[in-house]
Coordinates of C-alpha atoms and ligand atoms in Angstrom, one line a residue:
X220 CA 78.4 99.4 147.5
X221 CA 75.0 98.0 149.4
X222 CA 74.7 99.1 152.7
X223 CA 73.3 96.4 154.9
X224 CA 71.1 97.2 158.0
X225 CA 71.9 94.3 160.3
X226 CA 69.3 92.3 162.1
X227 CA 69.7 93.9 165.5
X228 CA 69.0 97.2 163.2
X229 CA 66.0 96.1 161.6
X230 CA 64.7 95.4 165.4
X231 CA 65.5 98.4 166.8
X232 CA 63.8 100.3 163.6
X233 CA 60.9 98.0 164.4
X234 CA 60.5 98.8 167.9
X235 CA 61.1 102.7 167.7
X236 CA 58.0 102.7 165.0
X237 CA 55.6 100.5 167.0
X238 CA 56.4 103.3 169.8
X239 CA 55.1 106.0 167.6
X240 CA 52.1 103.9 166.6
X241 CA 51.0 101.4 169.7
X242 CA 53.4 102.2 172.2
X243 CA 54.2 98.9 174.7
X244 CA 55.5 99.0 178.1
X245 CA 58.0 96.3 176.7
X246 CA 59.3 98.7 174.1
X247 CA 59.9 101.5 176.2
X248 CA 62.0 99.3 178.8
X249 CA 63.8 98.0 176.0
X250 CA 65.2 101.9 175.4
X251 CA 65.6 102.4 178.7
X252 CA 67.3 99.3 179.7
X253 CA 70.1 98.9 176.6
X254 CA 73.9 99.3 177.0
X255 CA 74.2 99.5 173.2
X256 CA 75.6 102.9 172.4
X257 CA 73.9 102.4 169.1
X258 CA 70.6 102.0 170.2
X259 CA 70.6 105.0 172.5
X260 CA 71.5 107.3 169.8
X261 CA 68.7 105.8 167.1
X262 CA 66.5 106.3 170.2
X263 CA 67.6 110.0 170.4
X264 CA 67.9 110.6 166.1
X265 CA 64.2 109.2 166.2
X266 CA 63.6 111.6 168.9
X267 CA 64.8 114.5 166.9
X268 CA 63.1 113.4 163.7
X269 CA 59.7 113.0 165.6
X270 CA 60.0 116.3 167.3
X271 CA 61.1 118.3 163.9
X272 CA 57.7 116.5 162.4
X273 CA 55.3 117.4 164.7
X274 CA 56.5 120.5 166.6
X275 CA 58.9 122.3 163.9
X276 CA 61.6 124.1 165.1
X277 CA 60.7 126.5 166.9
X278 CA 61.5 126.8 170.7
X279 CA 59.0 128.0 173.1
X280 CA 59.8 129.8 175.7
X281 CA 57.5 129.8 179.0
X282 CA 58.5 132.4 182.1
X283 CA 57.8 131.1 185.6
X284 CA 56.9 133.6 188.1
X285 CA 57.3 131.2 191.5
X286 CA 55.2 133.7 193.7
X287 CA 54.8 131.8 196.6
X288 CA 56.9 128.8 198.5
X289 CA 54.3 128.5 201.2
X290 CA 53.1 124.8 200.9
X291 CA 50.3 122.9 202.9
X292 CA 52.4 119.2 202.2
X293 CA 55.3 117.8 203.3
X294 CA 56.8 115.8 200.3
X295 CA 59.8 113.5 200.8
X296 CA 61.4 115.0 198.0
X297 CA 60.9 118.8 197.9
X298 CA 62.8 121.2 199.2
X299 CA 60.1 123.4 200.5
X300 CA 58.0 121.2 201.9
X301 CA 56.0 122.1 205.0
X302 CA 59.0 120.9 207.3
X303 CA 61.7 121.4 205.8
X304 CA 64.2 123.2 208.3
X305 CA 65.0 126.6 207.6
X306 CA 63.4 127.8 204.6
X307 CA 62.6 132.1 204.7
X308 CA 58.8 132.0 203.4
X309 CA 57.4 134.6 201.5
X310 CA 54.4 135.7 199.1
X311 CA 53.8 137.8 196.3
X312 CA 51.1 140.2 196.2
X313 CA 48.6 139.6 193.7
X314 CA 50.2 143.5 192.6
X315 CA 53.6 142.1 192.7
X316 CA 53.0 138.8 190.4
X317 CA 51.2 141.0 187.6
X318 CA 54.0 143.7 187.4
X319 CA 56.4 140.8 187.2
X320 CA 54.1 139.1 184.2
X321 CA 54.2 142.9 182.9
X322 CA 58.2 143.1 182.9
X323 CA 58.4 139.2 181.2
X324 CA 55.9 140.2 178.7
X325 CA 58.0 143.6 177.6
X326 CA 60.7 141.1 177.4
X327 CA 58.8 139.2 174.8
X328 CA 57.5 136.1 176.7
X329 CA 53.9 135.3 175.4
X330 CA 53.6 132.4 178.0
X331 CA 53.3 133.0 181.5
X332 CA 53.9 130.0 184.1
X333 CA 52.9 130.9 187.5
X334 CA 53.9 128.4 189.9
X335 CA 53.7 127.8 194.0
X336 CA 53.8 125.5 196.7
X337 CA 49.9 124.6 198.0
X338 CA 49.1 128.1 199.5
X339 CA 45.7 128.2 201.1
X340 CA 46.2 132.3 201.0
X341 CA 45.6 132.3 197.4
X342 CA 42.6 131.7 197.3
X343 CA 40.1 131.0 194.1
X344 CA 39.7 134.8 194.3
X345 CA 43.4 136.1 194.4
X346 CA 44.4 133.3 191.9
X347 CA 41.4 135.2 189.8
X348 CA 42.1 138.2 189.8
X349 CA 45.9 137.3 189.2
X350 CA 44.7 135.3 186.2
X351 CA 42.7 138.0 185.1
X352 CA 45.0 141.0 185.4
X353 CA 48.0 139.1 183.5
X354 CA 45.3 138.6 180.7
X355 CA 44.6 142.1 180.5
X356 CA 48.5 142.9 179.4
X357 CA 47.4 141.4 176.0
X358 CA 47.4 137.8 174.1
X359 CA 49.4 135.8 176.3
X360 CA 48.9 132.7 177.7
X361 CA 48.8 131.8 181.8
X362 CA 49.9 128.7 182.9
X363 CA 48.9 127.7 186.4
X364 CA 50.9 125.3 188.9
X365 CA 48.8 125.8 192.3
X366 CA 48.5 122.3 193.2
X367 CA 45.6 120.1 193.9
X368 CA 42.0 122.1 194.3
X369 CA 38.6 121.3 194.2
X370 CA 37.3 121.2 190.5
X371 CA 34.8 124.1 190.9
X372 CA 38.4 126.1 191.3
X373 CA 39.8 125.0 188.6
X374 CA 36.5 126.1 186.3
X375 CA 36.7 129.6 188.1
X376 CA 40.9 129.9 187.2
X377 CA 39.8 128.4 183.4
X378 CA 36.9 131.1 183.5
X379 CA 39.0 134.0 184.6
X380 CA 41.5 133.0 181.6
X381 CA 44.1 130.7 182.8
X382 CA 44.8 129.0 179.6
X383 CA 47.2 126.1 181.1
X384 CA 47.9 124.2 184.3
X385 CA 50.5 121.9 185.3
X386 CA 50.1 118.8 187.7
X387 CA 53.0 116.8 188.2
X388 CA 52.5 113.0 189.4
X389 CA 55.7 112.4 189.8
X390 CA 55.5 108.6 190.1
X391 CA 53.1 106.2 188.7
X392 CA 54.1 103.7 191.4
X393 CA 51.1 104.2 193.5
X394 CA 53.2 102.6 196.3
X395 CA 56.2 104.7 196.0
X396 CA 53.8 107.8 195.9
X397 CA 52.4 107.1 199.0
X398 CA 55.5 106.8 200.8
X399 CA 56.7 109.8 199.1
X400 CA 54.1 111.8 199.8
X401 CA 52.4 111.7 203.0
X402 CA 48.8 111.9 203.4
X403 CA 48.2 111.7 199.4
X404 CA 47.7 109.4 197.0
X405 CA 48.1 108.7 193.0
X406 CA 44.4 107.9 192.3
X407 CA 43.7 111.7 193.6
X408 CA 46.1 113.0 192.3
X409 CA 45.3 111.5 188.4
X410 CA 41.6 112.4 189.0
X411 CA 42.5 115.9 189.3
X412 CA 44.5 115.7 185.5
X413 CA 41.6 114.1 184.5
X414 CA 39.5 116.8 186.1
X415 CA 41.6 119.7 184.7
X416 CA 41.8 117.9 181.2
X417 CA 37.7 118.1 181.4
X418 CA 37.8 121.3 182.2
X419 CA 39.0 122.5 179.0
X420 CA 42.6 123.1 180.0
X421 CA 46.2 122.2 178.5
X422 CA 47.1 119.8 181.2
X423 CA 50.8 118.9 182.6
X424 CA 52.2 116.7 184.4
X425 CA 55.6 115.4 184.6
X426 CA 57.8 113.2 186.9
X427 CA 61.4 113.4 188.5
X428 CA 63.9 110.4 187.9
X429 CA 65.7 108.5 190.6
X430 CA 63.2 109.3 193.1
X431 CA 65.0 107.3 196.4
X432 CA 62.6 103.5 195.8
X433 CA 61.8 104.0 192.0
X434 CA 62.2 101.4 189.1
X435 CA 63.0 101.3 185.5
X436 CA 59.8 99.6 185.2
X437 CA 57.8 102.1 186.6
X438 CA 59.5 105.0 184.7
X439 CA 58.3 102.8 182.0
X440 CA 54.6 103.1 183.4
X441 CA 54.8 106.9 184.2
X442 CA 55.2 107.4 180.4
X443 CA 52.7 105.2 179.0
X444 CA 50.7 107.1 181.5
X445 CA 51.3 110.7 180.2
X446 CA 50.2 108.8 177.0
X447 CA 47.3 107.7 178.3
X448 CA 45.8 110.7 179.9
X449 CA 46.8 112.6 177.0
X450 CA 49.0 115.1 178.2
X451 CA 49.5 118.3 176.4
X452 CA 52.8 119.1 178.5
X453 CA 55.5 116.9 180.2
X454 CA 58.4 118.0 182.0
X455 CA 60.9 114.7 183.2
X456 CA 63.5 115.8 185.2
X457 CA 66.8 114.3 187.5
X458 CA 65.7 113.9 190.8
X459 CA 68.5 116.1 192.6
X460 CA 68.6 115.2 196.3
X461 CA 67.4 117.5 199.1
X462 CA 68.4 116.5 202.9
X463 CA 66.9 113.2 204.6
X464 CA 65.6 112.1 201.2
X465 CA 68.6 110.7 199.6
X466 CA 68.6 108.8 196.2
X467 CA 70.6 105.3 194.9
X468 CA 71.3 106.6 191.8
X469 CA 74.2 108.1 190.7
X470 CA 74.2 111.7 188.7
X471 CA 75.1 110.4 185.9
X472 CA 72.4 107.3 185.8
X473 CA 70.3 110.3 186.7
X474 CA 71.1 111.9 183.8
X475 CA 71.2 109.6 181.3
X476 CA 68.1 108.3 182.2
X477 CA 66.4 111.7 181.8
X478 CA 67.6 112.3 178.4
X479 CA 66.1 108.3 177.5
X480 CA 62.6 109.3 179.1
X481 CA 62.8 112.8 177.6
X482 CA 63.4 111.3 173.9
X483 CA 60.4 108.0 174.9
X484 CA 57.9 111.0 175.7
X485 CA 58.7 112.7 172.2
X486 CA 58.7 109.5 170.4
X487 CA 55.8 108.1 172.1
X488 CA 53.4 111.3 172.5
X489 CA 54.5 112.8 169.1
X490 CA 52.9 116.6 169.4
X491 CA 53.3 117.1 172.9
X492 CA 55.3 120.2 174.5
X493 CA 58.5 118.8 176.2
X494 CA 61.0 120.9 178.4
X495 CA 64.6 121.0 178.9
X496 CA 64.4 121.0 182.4
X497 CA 66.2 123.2 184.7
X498 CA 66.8 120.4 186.7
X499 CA 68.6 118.5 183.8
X500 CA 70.5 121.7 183.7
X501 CA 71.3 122.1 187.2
X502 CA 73.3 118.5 187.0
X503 CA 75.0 119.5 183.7
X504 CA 75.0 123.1 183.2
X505 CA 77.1 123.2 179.9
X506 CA 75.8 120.8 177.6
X507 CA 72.7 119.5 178.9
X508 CA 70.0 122.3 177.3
X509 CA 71.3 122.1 174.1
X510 CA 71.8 118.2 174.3
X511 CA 68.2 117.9 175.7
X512 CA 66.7 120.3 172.2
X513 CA 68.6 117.5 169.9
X514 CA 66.4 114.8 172.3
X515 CA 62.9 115.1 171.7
X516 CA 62.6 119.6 173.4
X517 CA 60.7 122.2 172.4
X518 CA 60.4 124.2 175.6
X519 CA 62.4 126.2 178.1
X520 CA 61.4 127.6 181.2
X521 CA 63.3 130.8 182.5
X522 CA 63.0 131.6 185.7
X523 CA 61.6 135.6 185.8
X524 CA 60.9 135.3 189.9
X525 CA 62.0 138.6 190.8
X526 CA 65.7 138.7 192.5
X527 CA 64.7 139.1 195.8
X528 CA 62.3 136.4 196.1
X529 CA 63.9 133.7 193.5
X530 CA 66.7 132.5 196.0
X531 CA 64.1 131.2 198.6
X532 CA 62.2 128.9 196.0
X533 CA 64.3 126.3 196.1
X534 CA 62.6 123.3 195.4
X535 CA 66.2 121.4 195.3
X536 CA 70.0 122.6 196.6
X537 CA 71.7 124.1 193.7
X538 CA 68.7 125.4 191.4
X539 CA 69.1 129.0 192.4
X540 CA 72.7 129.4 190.5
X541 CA 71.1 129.1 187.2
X542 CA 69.6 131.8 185.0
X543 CA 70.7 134.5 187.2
X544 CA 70.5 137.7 184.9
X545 CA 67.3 137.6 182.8
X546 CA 68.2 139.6 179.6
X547 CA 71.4 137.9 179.5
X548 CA 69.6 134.4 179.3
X549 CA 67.3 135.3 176.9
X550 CA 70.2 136.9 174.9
X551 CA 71.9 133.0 175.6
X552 CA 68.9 131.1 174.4
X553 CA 68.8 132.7 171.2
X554 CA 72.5 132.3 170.2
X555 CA 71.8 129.0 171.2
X556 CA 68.9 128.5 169.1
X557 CA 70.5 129.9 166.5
X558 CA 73.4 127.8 166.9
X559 CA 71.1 124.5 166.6
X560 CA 69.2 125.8 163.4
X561 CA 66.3 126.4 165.4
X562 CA 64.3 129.5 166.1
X563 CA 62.8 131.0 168.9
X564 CA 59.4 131.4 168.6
X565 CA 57.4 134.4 169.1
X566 CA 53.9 133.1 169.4
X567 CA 52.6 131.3 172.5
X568 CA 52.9 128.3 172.0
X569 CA 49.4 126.2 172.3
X570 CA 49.4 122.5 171.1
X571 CA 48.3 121.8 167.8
X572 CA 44.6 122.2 167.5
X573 CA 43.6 123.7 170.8
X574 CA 41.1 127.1 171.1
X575 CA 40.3 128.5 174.6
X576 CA 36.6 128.4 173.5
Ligands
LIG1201 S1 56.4 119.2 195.8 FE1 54.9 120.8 195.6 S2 53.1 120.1 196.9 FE2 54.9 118.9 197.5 S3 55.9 120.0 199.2 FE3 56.9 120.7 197.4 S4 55.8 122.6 196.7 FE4 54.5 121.4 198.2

């Protein structure tokens, strides 16, 4: 018997290899646009296939130490912002964050994600020194998310050993950013993952979908974006509503949408490093890690905040019920990786081809 690949097929086929090679807005709005069940999952299959071909298997595990939720902005968005009612603030010492890499490492994390709102407190010289004292615990890698900073910063936190840093834009409506976030705007805020890319550093960025104004079209534009600058990392989560900033889409548009610009960043960046979200998780917490590993992921990000601090980081309602016992989660990820055929991996995870020279 002959089996016949229908027209509609062939033009799928066609499009989902023009992605890989000379990705075009139109393409990627086709995938994120079509009703046809069919489509979606070729979309997601090509996903897979692309992500076992240039990333393997393995899963890479990154712990995030969020050691501060003091921040300097007030995004529309964010759950921590400036003025957001009645959030408890608190620090980390620079003592506190490098017994906390310490405990993540003896847990076997080689990747160490420290994240915080825009804290003038830490300055160049406490980021440093934090830097430099996780570096001492042995060959692991520090990932930075501090916010914007002047570039001679971001040479001093590359100097002191900071091998990653993460820079989300959010939206590449310049528009929507503005409105979004007062008193900043995109051009700054690209310059900076240009600046960081310069630098020498494994640069990040990422975007949340069904920000309250946002278009299919420009979701289409944030990822030909990532593949323009480049990116070495992109985490694409849900947008999940915090108070006064309310969203038009639905959860499950949310959702759905997530997964289609998770699997267009695999299919369209090829080698990059690509998260199952925690917020992905937080809207479906029983199928949407594993769902999001078949789509185009080769990352996880537990959180290793210590207990006491971990509920006051949050970023968006919700977030804190996930990943509550750390030994237990690890123990989860690898029955799940193990379940999928995949493994977890036990080195740190660096894109292809990239020395900290
Ligand atoms: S999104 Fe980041 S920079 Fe904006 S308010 Fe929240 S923590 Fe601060």
């Amino acid at each position: 018997m002959v089996n016949r690949i229908s027209t509609s097929e062939r033009e799928v086929m066609r499009r989902l290899a023009r992605l890989g090679i000379r990705p075009q807005r139109g393409d990627i709005l086709y995938f994120l646009t079509t009703r046809e069940p069919g489509e979606v999952e070729a979309l997601y299959a090509e996903a897979d296939r692309v992500r076992r071909e240039c990333v393997g298997d393995e899963i890479h595990l990154r712990a995030i130490i969020e050691f501060s939720n003091h921040c300097r902005r007030d995004c529309r968005y964010c759950g921590i912002r400036r003025n957001f009612p009645g959030v408890t603030r608190y620090r980390m010492s620079v003592g506190e964050v490098v017994d906390a890499a310490a405990a993540a490492v003896d847990l076997g994390y080689r990747t160490l994600v420290l994240q915080s709102g825009e804290d003038g407190w830490f300055t160049r010289d406490r980021i440093c020194r934090m830097v430099a004292g996780i570096k001492a615990l042995g060959d692991v890698a520090v990932t930075l998310a501090v916010g914007e900073r002047p570039v001679d910063e971001y040479r001093a936190f590359f100097n002191a050993g900071a091998d990653r840093y993460l820079l989300k834009h959010e939206t590449s409506d310049a528009e929507l950013y503005a409105r979004l976030n007062p008193g900043m705007n995109l051009e700054t805020r690209i310059k900076c993952l240009r600046a960081l890319k310069d630098v020498g550093f494994q640069t990040g960025s990422g975007i949340m979908i069904g920000l309250p104004g946002q278009t299919l079209e420009s979701l289409a534009g944030d990822i030909m974006l990532f593949h323009e600058l480049d990116m070495d990392m992109i985490g694409c989560g849900p947008y999940i509503p915090v108070a006064g900033c309310p969203t038009e889409w639905s959860e499950r548009k949310r959702e759905e949408l997530s997964f289609r610009v998770l699997a267009l960043n695999r299919v369209v960046t090829r080698d990059t490093h690509l998260p199952s979200t925690t917020a992905l998780s937080t809207l479906n917490e029983n199928d949407a890690r594993a769902l999001a590993l078949q789509r185009g992921a080769n990352v996880i990000m537990p959180n290793l905040t210590p207990e006491r601090y971990r509920r006051f980081y949050e970023i968006y309602p919700s977030k804190k019920r996930i990943e509550v016992d750390t030994r237990a989660f690890r123990a989860e990820l690898e029955s799940l990786s193990f379940q999928l055929g995949r493994s977890i991996s036990m080195g740190r995870g660096d894109r292809a081809g990239w020395t900290n020279a």
